[in-house]
XYZ file of C-alpha atoms in Angstrom:
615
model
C -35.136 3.289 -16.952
C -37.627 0.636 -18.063
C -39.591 -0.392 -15.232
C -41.311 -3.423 -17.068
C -37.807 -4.664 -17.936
C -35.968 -7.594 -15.943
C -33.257 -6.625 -13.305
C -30.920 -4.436 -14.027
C -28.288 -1.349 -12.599
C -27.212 1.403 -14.765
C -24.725 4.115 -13.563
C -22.753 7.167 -15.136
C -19.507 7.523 -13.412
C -17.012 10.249 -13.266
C -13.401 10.768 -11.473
C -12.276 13.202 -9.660
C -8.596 14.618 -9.122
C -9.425 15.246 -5.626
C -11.583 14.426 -3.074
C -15.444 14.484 -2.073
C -18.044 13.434 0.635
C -15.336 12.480 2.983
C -13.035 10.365 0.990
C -9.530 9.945 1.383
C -8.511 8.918 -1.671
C -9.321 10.401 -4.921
C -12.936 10.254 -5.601
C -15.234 8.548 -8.669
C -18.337 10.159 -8.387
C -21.187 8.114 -10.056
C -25.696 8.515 -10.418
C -26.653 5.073 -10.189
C -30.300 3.453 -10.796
C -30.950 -0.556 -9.730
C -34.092 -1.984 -9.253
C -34.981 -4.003 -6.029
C -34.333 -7.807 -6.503
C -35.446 -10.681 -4.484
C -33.044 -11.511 -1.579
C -32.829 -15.349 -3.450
C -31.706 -13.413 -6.384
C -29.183 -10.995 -4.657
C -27.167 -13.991 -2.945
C -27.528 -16.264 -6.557
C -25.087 -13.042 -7.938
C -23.180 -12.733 -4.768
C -22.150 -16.641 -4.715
C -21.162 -16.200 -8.493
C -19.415 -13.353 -8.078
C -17.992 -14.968 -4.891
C -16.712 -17.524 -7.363
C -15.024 -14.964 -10.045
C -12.787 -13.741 -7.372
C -11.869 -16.812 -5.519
C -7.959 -16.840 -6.861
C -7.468 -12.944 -6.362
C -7.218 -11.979 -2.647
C -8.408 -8.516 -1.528
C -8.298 -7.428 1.730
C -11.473 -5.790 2.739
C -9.712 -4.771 6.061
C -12.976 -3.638 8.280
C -14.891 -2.334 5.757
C -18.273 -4.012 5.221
C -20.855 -2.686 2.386
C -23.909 -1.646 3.992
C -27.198 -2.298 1.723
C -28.586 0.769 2.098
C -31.406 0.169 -0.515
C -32.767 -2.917 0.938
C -31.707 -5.802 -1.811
C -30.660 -3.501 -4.249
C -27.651 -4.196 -6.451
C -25.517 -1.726 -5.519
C -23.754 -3.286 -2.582
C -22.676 -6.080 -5.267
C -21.738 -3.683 -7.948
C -19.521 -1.871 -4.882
C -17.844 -4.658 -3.725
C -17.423 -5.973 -7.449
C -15.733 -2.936 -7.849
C -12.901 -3.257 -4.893
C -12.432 -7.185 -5.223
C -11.966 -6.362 -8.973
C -8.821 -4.949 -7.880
C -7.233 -7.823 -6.557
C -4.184 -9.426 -8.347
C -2.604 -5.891 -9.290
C -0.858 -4.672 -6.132
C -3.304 -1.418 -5.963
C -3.209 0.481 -2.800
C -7.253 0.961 -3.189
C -8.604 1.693 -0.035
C -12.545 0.144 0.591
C -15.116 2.664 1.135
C -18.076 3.965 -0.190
C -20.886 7.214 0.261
C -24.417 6.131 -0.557
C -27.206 8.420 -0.791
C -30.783 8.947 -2.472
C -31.223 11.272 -4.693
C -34.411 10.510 -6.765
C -37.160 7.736 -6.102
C -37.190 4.656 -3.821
C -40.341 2.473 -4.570
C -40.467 -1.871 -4.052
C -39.624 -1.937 -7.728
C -36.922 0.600 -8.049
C -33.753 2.818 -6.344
C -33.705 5.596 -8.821
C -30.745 8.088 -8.935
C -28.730 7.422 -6.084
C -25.589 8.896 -5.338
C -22.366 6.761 -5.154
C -19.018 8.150 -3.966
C -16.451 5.534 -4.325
C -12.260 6.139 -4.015
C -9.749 5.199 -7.176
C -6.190 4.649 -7.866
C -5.896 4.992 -11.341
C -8.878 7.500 -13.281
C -8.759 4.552 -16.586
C -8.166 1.431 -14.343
C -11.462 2.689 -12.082
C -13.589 3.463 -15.061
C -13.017 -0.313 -16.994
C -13.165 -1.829 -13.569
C -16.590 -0.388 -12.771
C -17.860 -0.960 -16.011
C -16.784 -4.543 -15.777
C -18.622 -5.045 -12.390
C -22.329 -3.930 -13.919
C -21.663 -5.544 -17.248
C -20.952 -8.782 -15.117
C -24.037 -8.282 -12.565
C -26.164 -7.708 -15.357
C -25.256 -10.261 -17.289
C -25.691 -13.314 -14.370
C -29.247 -11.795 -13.941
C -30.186 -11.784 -17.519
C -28.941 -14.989 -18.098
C -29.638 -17.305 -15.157
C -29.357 -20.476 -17.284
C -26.171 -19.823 -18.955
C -24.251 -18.726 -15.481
C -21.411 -20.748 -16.059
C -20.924 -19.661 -19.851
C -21.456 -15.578 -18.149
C -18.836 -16.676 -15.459
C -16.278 -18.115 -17.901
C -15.788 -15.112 -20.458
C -16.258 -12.382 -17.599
C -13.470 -13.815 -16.050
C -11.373 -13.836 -19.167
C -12.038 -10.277 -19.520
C -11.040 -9.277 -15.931
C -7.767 -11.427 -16.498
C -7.052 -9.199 -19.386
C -7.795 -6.369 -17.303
C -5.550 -6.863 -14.944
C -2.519 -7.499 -17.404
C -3.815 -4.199 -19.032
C -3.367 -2.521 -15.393
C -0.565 -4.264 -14.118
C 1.768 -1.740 -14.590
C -0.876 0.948 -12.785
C -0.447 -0.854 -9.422
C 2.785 -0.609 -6.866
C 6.065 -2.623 -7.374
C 5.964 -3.501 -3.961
C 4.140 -4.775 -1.330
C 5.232 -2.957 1.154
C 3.873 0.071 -0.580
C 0.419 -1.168 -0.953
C 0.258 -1.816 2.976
C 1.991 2.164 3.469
C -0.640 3.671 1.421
C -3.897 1.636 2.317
C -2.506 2.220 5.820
C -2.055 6.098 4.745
C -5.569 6.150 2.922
C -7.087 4.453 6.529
C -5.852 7.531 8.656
C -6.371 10.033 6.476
C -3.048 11.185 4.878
C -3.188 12.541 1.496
C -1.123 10.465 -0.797
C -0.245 11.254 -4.432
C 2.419 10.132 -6.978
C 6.124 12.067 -6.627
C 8.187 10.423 -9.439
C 8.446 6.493 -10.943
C 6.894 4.465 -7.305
C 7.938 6.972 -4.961
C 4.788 8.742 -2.994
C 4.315 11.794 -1.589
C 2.458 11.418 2.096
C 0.759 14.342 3.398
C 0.837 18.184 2.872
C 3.076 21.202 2.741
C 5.831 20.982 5.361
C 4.567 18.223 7.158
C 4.427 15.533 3.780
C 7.089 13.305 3.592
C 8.570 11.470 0.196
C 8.698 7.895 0.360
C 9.710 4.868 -1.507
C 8.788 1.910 -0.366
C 10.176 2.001 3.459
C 12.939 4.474 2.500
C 12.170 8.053 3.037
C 13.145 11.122 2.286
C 14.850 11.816 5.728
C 17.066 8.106 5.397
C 20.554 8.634 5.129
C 21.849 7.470 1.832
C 25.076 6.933 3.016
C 23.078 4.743 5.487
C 21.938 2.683 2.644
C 24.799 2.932 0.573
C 26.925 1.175 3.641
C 23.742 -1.434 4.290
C 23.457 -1.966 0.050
C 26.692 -4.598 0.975
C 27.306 -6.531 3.151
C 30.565 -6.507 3.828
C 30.543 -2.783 4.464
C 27.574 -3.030 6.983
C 29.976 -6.308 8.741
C 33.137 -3.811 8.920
C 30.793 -0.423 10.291
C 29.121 -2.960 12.743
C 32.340 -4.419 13.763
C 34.024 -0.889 14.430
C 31.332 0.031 16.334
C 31.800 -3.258 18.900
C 28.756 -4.975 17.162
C 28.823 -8.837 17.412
C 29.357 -10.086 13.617
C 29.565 -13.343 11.811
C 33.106 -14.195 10.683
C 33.557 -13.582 7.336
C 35.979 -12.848 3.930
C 35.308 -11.225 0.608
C 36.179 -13.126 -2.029
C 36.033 -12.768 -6.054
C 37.823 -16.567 -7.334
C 37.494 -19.741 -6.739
C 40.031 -20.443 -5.446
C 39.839 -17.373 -2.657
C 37.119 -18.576 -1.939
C 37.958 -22.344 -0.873
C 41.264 -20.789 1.177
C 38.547 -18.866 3.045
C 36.609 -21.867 3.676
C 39.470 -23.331 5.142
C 40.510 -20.352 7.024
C 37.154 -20.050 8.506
C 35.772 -24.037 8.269
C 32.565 -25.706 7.777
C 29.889 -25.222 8.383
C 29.275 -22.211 6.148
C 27.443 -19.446 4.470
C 27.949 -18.306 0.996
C 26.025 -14.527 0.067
C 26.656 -12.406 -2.892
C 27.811 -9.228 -1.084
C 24.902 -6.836 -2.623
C 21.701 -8.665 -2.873
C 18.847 -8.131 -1.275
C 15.425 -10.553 -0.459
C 17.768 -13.620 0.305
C 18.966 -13.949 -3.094
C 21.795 -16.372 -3.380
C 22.346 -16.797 -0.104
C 22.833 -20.402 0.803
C 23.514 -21.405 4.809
C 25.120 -24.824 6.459
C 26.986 -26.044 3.605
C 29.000 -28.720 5.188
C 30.734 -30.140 1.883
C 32.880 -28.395 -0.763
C 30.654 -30.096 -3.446
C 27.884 -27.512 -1.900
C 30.382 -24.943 -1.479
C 31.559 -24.690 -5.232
C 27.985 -25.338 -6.400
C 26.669 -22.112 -4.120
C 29.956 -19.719 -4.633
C 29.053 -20.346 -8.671
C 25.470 -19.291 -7.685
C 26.446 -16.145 -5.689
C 29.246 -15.279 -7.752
C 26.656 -15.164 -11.076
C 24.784 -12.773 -8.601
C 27.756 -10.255 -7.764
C 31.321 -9.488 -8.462
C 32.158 -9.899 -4.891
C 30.837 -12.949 -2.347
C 30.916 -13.328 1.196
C 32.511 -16.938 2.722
C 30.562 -16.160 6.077
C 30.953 -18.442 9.549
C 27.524 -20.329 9.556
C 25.945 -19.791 13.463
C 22.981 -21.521 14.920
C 20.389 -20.004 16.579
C 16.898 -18.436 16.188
C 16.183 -16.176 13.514
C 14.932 -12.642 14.095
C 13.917 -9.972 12.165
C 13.786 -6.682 14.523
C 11.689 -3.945 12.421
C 13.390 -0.106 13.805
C 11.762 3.337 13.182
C 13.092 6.269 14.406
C 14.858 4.737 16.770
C 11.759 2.475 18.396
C 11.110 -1.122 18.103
C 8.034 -1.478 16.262
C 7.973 -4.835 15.475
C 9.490 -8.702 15.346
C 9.623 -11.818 13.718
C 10.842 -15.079 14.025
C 11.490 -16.518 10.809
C 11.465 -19.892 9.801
C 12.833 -21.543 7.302
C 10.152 -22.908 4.257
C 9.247 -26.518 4.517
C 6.846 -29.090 5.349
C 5.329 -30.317 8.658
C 4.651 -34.584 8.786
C 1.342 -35.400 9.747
C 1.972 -39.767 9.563
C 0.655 -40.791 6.804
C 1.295 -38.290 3.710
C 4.663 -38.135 1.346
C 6.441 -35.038 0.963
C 5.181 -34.422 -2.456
C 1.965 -34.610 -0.569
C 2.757 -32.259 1.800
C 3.959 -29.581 -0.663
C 1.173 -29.793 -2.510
C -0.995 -28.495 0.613
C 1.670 -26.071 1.258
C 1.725 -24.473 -2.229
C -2.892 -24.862 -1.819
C -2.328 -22.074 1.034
C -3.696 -18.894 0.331
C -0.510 -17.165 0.573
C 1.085 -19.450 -1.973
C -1.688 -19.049 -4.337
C -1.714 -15.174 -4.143
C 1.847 -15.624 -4.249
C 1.804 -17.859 -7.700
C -0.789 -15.823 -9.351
C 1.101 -13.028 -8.660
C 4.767 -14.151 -9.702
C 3.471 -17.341 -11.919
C 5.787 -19.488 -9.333
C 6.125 -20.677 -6.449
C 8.505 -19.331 -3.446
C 8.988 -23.052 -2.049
C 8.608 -26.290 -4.578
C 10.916 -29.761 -4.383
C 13.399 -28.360 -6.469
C 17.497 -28.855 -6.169
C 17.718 -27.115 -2.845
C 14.875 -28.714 -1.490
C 15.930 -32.477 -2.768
C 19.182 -31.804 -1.463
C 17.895 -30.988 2.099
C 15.845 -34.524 1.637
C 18.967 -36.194 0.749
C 21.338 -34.840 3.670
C 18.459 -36.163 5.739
C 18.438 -39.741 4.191
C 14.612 -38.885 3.025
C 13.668 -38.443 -0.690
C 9.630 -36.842 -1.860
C 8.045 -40.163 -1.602
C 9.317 -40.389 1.937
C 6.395 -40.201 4.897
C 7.479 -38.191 7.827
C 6.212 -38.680 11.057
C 3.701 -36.773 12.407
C 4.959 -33.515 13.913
C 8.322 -33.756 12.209
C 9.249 -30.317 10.373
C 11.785 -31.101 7.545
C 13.038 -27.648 6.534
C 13.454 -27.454 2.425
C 14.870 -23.782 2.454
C 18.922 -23.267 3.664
C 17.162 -19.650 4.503
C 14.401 -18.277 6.469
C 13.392 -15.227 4.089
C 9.571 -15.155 3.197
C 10.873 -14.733 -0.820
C 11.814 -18.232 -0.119
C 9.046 -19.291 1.370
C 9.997 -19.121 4.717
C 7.112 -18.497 7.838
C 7.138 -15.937 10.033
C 5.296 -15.578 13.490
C 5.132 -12.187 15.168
C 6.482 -11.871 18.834
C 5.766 -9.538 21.296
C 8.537 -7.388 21.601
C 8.545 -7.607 25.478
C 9.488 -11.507 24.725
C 13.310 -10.326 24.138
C 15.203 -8.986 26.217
C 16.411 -4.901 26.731
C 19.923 -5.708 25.366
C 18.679 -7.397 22.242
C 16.462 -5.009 21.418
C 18.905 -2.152 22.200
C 21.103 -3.816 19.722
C 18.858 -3.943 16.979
C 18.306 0.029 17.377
C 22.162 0.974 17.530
C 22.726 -1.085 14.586
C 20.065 1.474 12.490
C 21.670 4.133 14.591
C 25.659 3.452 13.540
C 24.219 3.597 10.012
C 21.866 6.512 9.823
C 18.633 4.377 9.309
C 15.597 6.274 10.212
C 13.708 2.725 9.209
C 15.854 -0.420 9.177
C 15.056 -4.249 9.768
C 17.560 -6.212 11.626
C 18.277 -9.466 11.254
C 19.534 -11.060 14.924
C 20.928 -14.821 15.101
C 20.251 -15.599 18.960
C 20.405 -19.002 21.051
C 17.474 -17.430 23.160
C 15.376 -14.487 22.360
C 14.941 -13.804 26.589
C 18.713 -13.964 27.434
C 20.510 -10.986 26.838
C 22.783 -11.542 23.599
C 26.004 -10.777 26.036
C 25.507 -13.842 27.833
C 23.321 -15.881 25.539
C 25.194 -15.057 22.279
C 24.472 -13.939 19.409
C 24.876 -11.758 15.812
C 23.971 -9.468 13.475
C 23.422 -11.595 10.436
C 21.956 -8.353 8.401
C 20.837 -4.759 8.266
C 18.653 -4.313 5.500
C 18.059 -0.135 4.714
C 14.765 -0.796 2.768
C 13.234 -3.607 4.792
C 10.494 -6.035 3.748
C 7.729 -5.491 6.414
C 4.746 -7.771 5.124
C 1.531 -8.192 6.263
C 2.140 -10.181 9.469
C 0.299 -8.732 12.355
C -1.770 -6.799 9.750
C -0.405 -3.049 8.813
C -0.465 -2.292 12.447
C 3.620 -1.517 11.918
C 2.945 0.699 8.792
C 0.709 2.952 11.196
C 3.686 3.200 13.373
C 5.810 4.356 10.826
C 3.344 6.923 9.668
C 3.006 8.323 12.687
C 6.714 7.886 13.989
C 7.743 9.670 10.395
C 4.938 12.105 9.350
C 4.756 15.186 12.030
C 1.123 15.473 12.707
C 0.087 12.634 10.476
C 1.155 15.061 7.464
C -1.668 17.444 7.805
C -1.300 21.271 7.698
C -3.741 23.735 8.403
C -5.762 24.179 4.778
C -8.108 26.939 4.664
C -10.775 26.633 1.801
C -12.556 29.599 0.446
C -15.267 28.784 -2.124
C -16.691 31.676 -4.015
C -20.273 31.403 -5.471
C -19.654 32.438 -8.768
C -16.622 33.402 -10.751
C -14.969 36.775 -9.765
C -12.075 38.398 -11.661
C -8.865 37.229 -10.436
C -7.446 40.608 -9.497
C -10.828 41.070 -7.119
C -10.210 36.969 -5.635
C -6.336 37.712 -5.008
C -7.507 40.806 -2.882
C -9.401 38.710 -0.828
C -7.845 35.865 -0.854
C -4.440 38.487 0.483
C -6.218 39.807 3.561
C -8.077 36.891 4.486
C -4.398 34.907 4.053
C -3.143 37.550 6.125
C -6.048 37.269 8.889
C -5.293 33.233 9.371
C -1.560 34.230 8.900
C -1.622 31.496 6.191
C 2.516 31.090 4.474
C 0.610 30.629 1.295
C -2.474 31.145 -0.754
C -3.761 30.002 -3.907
C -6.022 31.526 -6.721
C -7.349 30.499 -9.631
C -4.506 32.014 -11.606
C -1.726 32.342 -8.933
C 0.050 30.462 -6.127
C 1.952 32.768 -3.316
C 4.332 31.517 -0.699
C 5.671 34.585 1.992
C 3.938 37.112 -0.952
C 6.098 36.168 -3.488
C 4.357 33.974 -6.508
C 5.529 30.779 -6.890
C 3.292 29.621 -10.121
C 0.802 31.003 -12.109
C -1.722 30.538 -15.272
C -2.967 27.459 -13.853
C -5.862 26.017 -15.725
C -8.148 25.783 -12.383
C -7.921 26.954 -9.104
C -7.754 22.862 -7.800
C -5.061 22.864 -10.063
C -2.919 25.603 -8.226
C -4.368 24.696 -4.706
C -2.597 21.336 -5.088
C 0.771 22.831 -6.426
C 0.452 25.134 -2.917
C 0.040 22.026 -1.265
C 2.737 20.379 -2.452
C 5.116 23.494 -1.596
C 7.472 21.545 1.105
C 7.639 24.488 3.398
C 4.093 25.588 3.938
C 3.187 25.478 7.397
C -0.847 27.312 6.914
C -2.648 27.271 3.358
C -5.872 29.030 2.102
C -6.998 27.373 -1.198
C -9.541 29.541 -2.958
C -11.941 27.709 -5.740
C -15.358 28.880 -7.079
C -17.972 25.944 -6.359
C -17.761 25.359 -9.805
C -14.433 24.261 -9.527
C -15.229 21.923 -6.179
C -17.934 20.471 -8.018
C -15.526 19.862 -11.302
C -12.511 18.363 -9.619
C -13.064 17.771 -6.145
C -11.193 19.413 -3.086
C -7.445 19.516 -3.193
C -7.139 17.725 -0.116
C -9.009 15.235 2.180
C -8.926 17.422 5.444
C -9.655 21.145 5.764
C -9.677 23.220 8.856
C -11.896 25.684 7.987
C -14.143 26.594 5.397
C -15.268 29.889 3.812
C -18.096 31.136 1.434
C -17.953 33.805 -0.236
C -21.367 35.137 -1.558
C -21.741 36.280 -5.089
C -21.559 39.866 -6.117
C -23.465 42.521 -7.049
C -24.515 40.645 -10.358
C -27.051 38.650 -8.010
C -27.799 35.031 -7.481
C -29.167 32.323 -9.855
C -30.649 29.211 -9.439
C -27.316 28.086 -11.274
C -24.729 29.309 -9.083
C -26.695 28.350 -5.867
C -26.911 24.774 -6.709
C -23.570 24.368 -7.753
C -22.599 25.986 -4.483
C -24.917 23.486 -2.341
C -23.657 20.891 -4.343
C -19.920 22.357 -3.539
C -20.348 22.541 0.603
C -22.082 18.790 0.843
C -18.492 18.207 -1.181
C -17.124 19.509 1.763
C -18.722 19.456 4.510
C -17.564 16.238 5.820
C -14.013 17.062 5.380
C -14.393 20.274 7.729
C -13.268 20.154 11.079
C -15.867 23.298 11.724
C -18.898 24.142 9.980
C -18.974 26.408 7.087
C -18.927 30.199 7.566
C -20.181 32.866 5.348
C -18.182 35.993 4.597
C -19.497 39.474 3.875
C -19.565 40.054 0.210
C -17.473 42.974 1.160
C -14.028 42.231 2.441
C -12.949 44.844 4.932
């Protein structure tokens, strides 16, 4: 580096498969110089950087990065990094390991170390790149900031239409995995969005909120919902009245047969779609059958009920969470029309994420919401009073811009929440979110009233009450958080594999591991399950993965640590194994060192060191 030369970082960054210096996810491993800037200087970048990443929300959750080289660069080029992220739904989890290396003088921070996590090996390597091309470039060019600002944003925009398809379909996987990465579990990529959380017996396959242990005939039944009505109805379950129809003209006789007011659904849609509630008039009803019946081949003429709207969130048979939903409108403040009020609705940072994400908005004066106006005698240029909510949604899903406000479970009463769990119960739901209509969330539902609008077998969770109810469902769905024991042996140097498996054997043997893996072999109950791997991180994953492993030993030569990281971020134990007769060189020695502080801080014990003789 040029010490005469104006500010500047410069890095060399690598990913890992695995893991390192106490991540938990998959590591990129980078040497990074920066020289020491003025604190002015430092917060002229941060408020332009501030400014690049204004319209794509990241949550930071409680992560904060520390400046560990005084006004160095680096806690810019870190943060860069993770906010880079935002606007593809990327489970990245915030967290960084920062340590010198080389020199530290006033001028200079010379070869540190920088341990950062990744989703995706190519998304992480552009992204960084983009972050010190961008610093760099606002501290060459102080003069032309808003020119710098302008094209770097264009190319992170094309970045993250490049990347979009590296992220998560859903939201509610993002939350499950950050929440995953936050207490440790070791996540990796089954098959086409579904996730594999945690190790051996103990991991768990999930998509989205379904898991591997949900009944699908549970959320075959739930898929419609006229089966779910009929199950819930055997089972004594309070219901909504309601007919299938698949004409027309069915479906005005069951209007009549029922009467208005009324709900129209498409009978296997999820998120709210179609669904419009409290049509009073058959002009509405016609208008919404046609809409529900483009939707699905059969519709549901449902009796419409008043009451408050609840979503009751069920895992395992617990209550772990609820909502009262409202529907999507505006509030009057006196003074401002209703355009005026949607337009600070739709400013909201939820709305923007929402329309950056989607390119519209979930709630806009469009023929539902002009309708609503008209049955209310108001029109957009009308000026509600303050205080007055004028709902502009027939539904209270968030897709449709409906609010939600999280209640303490003790709020409702015992029978309403019992009700909730035996409707996941009649239908096999290990996870389930139930939608209750009630006149009073205290009364009990056999005095105060009240239905089961909806069971939904893959429910929408969100990010209400922050992932505290994704933590629940880890740890009500993945025995012992998904860990296993993992025993790691690293060998100094490379031994022949038919000398490591003989170790590896009676050392298995002594921590009465089910498996063990070598470089060229995986066992399970000393029969070999895989082999010719092309590293021994390789084939200590594959044991890993093994779904009825109960105690691993994962052998690698520090090589091998060093190369690819560990195979997983929590061991139990760790191992060296000396070299051989052949001796020790400086070579082998510092790849080892460099292979235990890999390690170390993913050890529940400190390291031991065999005898270079096994007994």
């Amino acid at each position: 580096m040029d010490k005469n030369n104006s500010s500047w970082i410069k890095l060399q960054a690598k990913t890992l498969p695995g893991y390192a210096y106490g991540s938990v996810q998959p590591a990129l491993v980078a040497r990074v110089s920066s020289r020491i800037v003025e604190q002015k200087v430092q917060q002229r970048v941060n408020s332009a950087l501030t400014a690049i990443f204004a319209s794509r929300p990241f949550d930071r959750g409680q992560v904060h990065f520390v400046d560990a080289a005084g006004t160095s660069l680096l806690p810019l080029l870190v943060e860069s990094y993770y906010r880079a992220h935002g606007g593809i739904r990327c489970p990245i989890y915030p967290w960084q390991h920062l340590m010198t290396l080389g020199s530290k003088s006033p001028a200079l921070w010379e070869n540190a170390l920088l341990v950062i996590h990744y989703w995706s090996p190519d998304m992480a390597k552009e992204l960084i790149l983009w972050s010190q091309s961008t610093i760099e470039l606002l501290l060459r060019h102080p003069q032309q900031e808003r020119q710098v600002l302008t094209s770097q944003t264009a190319a992170l925009d094309q970045l993250r239409r490049k990347f979009q398809t590296h992220g998560c379909q859903g939201i509610n996987t993002v939350h499950l995995l950050r929440k995953a990465a936050q207490l440790g579990v070791r996540a990796s990529n089954y098959i086409n969005q579904i996730y594999r959380l945690g190790d051996g017996c103990h991991a768990r396959l999930f998509r989205s909120t379904v898991t591997c242990k949900t009944s699908g005939i549970g959320i075959d039944i739930a898929r419609r919902k006229s089966h779910t009505g009929e199950v819930l109805t055997g089972h004594g379950i309070p219901v909504p009245t309601f007919l299938v129809v698949t004409t027309a003209e069915e479906a005005l006789q069951a209007a009549q047969t029922i009467g208005y007011p009324l709900v129209i659904k498409p009978d296997d849609t999820d998120g709210g779609i179609g669904v419009n509630a409290g049509i009073s008039t058959e002009e509405q009803f016609l208008k919404s059958y046609a809409e529900a019946r483009n939707l699905s081949q059969k519709v549901l003429v449902q009796q419409f009920v008043r009451g408050l709207d609840y979503r009751i969130t069920v895992v395992e048979g617990k209550v772990v969470r609820v909502i009262l939903r409202h529907p999507g409108g505006v509030r009057g403040d006196g003074h401002s029309t209703v355009t005026e009020l949607m337009a600070i609705v739709q400013a909201s940072p939820r709305h923007q994420a929402e329309h950056l994400l989607n390119g519209r908005f979930s709630i806009d004066l469009d023929h539902e919401a002009l309708d609503l106006l008209a049955e209310a005698g108001l029109t957009p240029e009308s000026v509600p009073a303050e205080g007055i909510f004028l709902p502009l949604r027939r539904k209270a899903n968030v897709s449709t811009g409906g609010e939600q406000v999280l209640i303490d479970p003790t709020r409702l009463h015992p029978d309403n929440l019992l009700l909730a769990c035996r409707c996941a119960a009649v239908l096999r739901l290990n996870i389930a979110g139930v939608d209750l209509l009630l006149e009073n969330g205290a009364r009990s539902w056999l005095e105060g009233g009240g239905v089961v609008l909806e069971v939904n077998g893959m429910p929408q969770i969100g990010g209400e009450g922050g992932l505290e109810p994704f933590e629940q469902i880890l740890r009500e769905t993945l025995p012992e958080l998904g860990r296993i024991e993992v025993h790691l042996l690293i060998s100094e140097a490379e031994r022949s594999e038919p000398e490591l498996q003989e170790i590896a054997r009676k050392l298995a043997n002594e921590l009465r591991c089910s498996g063990y893996s070598t470089r060229s072999r995986v066992y399970y109950e000393k029969s070999i399950l895989s082999q010719n791997h092309a590293n021994g991180a390789q084939a200590a994953r594959l044991l890993l993965n093994e779904p009825l492993l109960d105690r691993a030993l994962c052998c690698l030569s520090a090589s091998e640590v060093v190369e690819h990281g560990l195979p997983t971020n929590h061991i139990t134990s760790l191992r060296i194994l000396p070299d051989g007769p052949a001796g020790k060189n400086k070579k082998t020695l510092s790849l080892l060192r460099t292979a235990i502080s890999f390690s170390e801080a993913h050890c529940a014990s400190s390291p031991m060191i065999l005898k270079r003789q096994m007994p």
